[in-house]
Amino acid sequence: MQEFLMDYGLWLLVGLLVIIALVFLLGGRRKGDVPGESASVAATPPEAAPIATQAAAPLSATAIDPVATSALEPVATPEPAEAQQPIPASPSIAMPVSEGDNLLRMKGIGPKLNQLLTDLGVTSYAQIANWTDADIAAIDAKLGNFKGRPVRDQWVDQAKYLAAGDFAGFEAKYGKL
């Protein structure tokens, strides 16, 4: 017996582990989980017993008192709160532009921010290059999740290079376009 265990003991252990794994994997399946079994049998809930209902007694017409409509007072509508006045854009922001520049070339401006700037009327490098601190504050207040990006990414300085056509200077300072 000892010789048998020495020769085949490792194989017996591996076989036992395989059998345990198969029992674990196949034993956890429920009815309807096994392919080929009808899932409708497992999914059908047991039928409930019917509930007996009593017929409601009819209401008499004399039991209802009509409400006088003249007793109701008209409800006063509250005055609408004054809406916040939008911040007027300065002339350098709202400068009309015949054709827009590709603002995506600037570092820190992605597709979402480009769309937001376009919606705000900012479409050219020249507009951004002419921004003052007040203009930056006005735009920054409208950027939502992108607040602080114009200053952090130095948009005005980048736009000055790109508006002047100094691509070599831009690439030297901010990296490849």
JSON list of N, CA and C in Angstrom, two decimals, residues 4-18:
[
{"chain": "A", "resi": 4, "resn": "PHE", "atom": "N", "xyz": [2.18, 1.91, -3.40]},
{"chain": "A", "resi": 4, "resn": "PHE", "atom": "CA", "xyz": [1.15, 2.46, -4.28]},
{"chain": "A", "resi": 4, "resn": "PHE", "atom": "C", "xyz": [1.00, 3.96, -4.06]},
{"chain": "A", "resi": 5, "resn": "LEU", "atom": "N", "xyz": [0.97, 4.40, -2.79]},
{"chain": "A", "resi": 5, "resn": "LEU", "atom": "CA", "xyz": [0.85, 5.83, -2.49]},
{"chain": "A", "resi": 5, "resn": "LEU", "atom": "C", "xyz": [2.08, 6.59, -2.95]},
{"chain": "A", "resi": 6, "resn": "MET", "atom": "N", "xyz": [3.25, 5.99, -2.85]},
{"chain": "A", "resi": 6, "resn": "MET", "atom": "CA", "xyz": [4.47, 6.66, -3.28]},
{"chain": "A", "resi": 6, "resn": "MET", "atom": "C", "xyz": [4.48, 6.84, -4.80]},
{"chain": "A", "resi": 7, "resn": "ASP", "atom": "N", "xyz": [3.98, 5.85, -5.52]},
{"chain": "A", "resi": 7, "resn": "ASP", "atom": "CA", "xyz": [4.00, 5.93, -6.98]},
{"chain": "A", "resi": 7, "resn": "ASP", "atom": "C", "xyz": [2.87, 6.82, -7.51]},
{"chain": "A", "resi": 8, "resn": "TYR", "atom": "N", "xyz": [1.68, 6.73, -6.95]},
{"chain": "A", "resi": 8, "resn": "TYR", "atom": "CA", "xyz": [0.52, 7.42, -7.52]},
{"chain": "A", "resi": 8, "resn": "TYR", "atom": "C", "xyz": [-0.10, 8.47, -6.60]},
{"chain": "A", "resi": 9, "resn": "GLY", "atom": "N", "xyz": [0.52, 8.80, -5.51]},
{"chain": "A", "resi": 9, "resn": "GLY", "atom": "CA", "xyz": [-0.04, 9.73, -4.53]},
{"chain": "A", "resi": 9, "resn": "GLY", "atom": "C", "xyz": [-0.28, 11.13, -5.09]},
{"chain": "A", "resi": 10, "resn": "LEU", "atom": "N", "xyz": [0.65, 11.63, -5.86]},
{"chain": "A", "resi": 10, "resn": "LEU", "atom": "CA", "xyz": [0.50, 12.96, -6.44]},
{"chain": "A", "resi": 10, "resn": "LEU", "atom": "C", "xyz": [-0.65, 12.98, -7.44]},
{"chain": "A", "resi": 11, "resn": "TRP", "atom": "N", "xyz": [-0.76, 11.92, -8.24]},
{"chain": "A", "resi": 11, "resn": "TRP", "atom": "CA", "xyz": [-1.86, 11.85, -9.21]},
{"chain": "A", "resi": 11, "resn": "TRP", "atom": "C", "xyz": [-3.21, 11.72, -8.52]},
{"chain": "A", "resi": 12, "resn": "LEU", "atom": "N", "xyz": [-3.27, 11.00, -7.43]},
{"chain": "A", "resi": 12, "resn": "LEU", "atom": "CA", "xyz": [-4.51, 10.89, -6.68]},
{"chain": "A", "resi": 12, "resn": "LEU", "atom": "C", "xyz": [-4.93, 12.25, -6.09]},
{"chain": "A", "resi": 13, "resn": "LEU", "atom": "N", "xyz": [-3.97, 13.00, -5.61]},
{"chain": "A", "resi": 13, "resn": "LEU", "atom": "CA", "xyz": [-4.25, 14.32, -5.05]},
{"chain": "A", "resi": 13, "resn": "LEU", "atom": "C", "xyz": [-4.76, 15.28, -6.13]},
{"chain": "A", "resi": 14, "resn": "VAL", "atom": "N", "xyz": [-4.14, 15.27, -7.30]},
{"chain": "A", "resi": 14, "resn": "VAL", "atom": "CA", "xyz": [-4.58, 16.12, -8.41]},
{"chain": "A", "resi": 14, "resn": "VAL", "atom": "C", "xyz": [-5.98, 15.71, -8.85]},
{"chain": "A", "resi": 15, "resn": "GLY", "atom": "N", "xyz": [-6.24, 14.43, -8.96]},
{"chain": "A", "resi": 15, "resn": "GLY", "atom": "CA", "xyz": [-7.56, 13.94, -9.35]},
{"chain": "A", "resi": 15, "resn": "GLY", "atom": "C", "xyz": [-8.63, 14.35, -8.35]},
{"chain": "A", "resi": 16, "resn": "LEU", "atom": "N", "xyz": [-8.31, 14.27, -7.07]},
{"chain": "A", "resi": 16, "resn": "LEU", "atom": "CA", "xyz": [-9.26, 14.67, -6.03]},
{"chain": "A", "resi": 16, "resn": "LEU", "atom": "C", "xyz": [-9.58, 16.16, -6.13]},
{"chain": "A", "resi": 17, "resn": "LEU", "atom": "N", "xyz": [-8.57, 16.97, -6.37]},
{"chain": "A", "resi": 17, "resn": "LEU", "atom": "CA", "xyz": [-8.79, 18.42, -6.52]},
{"chain": "A", "resi": 17, "resn": "LEU", "atom": "C", "xyz": [-9.65, 18.73, -7.75]},
{"chain": "A", "resi": 18, "resn": "VAL", "atom": "N", "xyz": [-9.46, 18.01, -8.84]},
{"chain": "A", "resi": 18, "resn": "VAL", "atom": "CA", "xyz": [-10.27, 18.21, -10.04]},
{"chain": "A", "resi": 18, "resn": "VAL", "atom": "C", "xyz": [-11.73, 17.84, -9.76]}
]
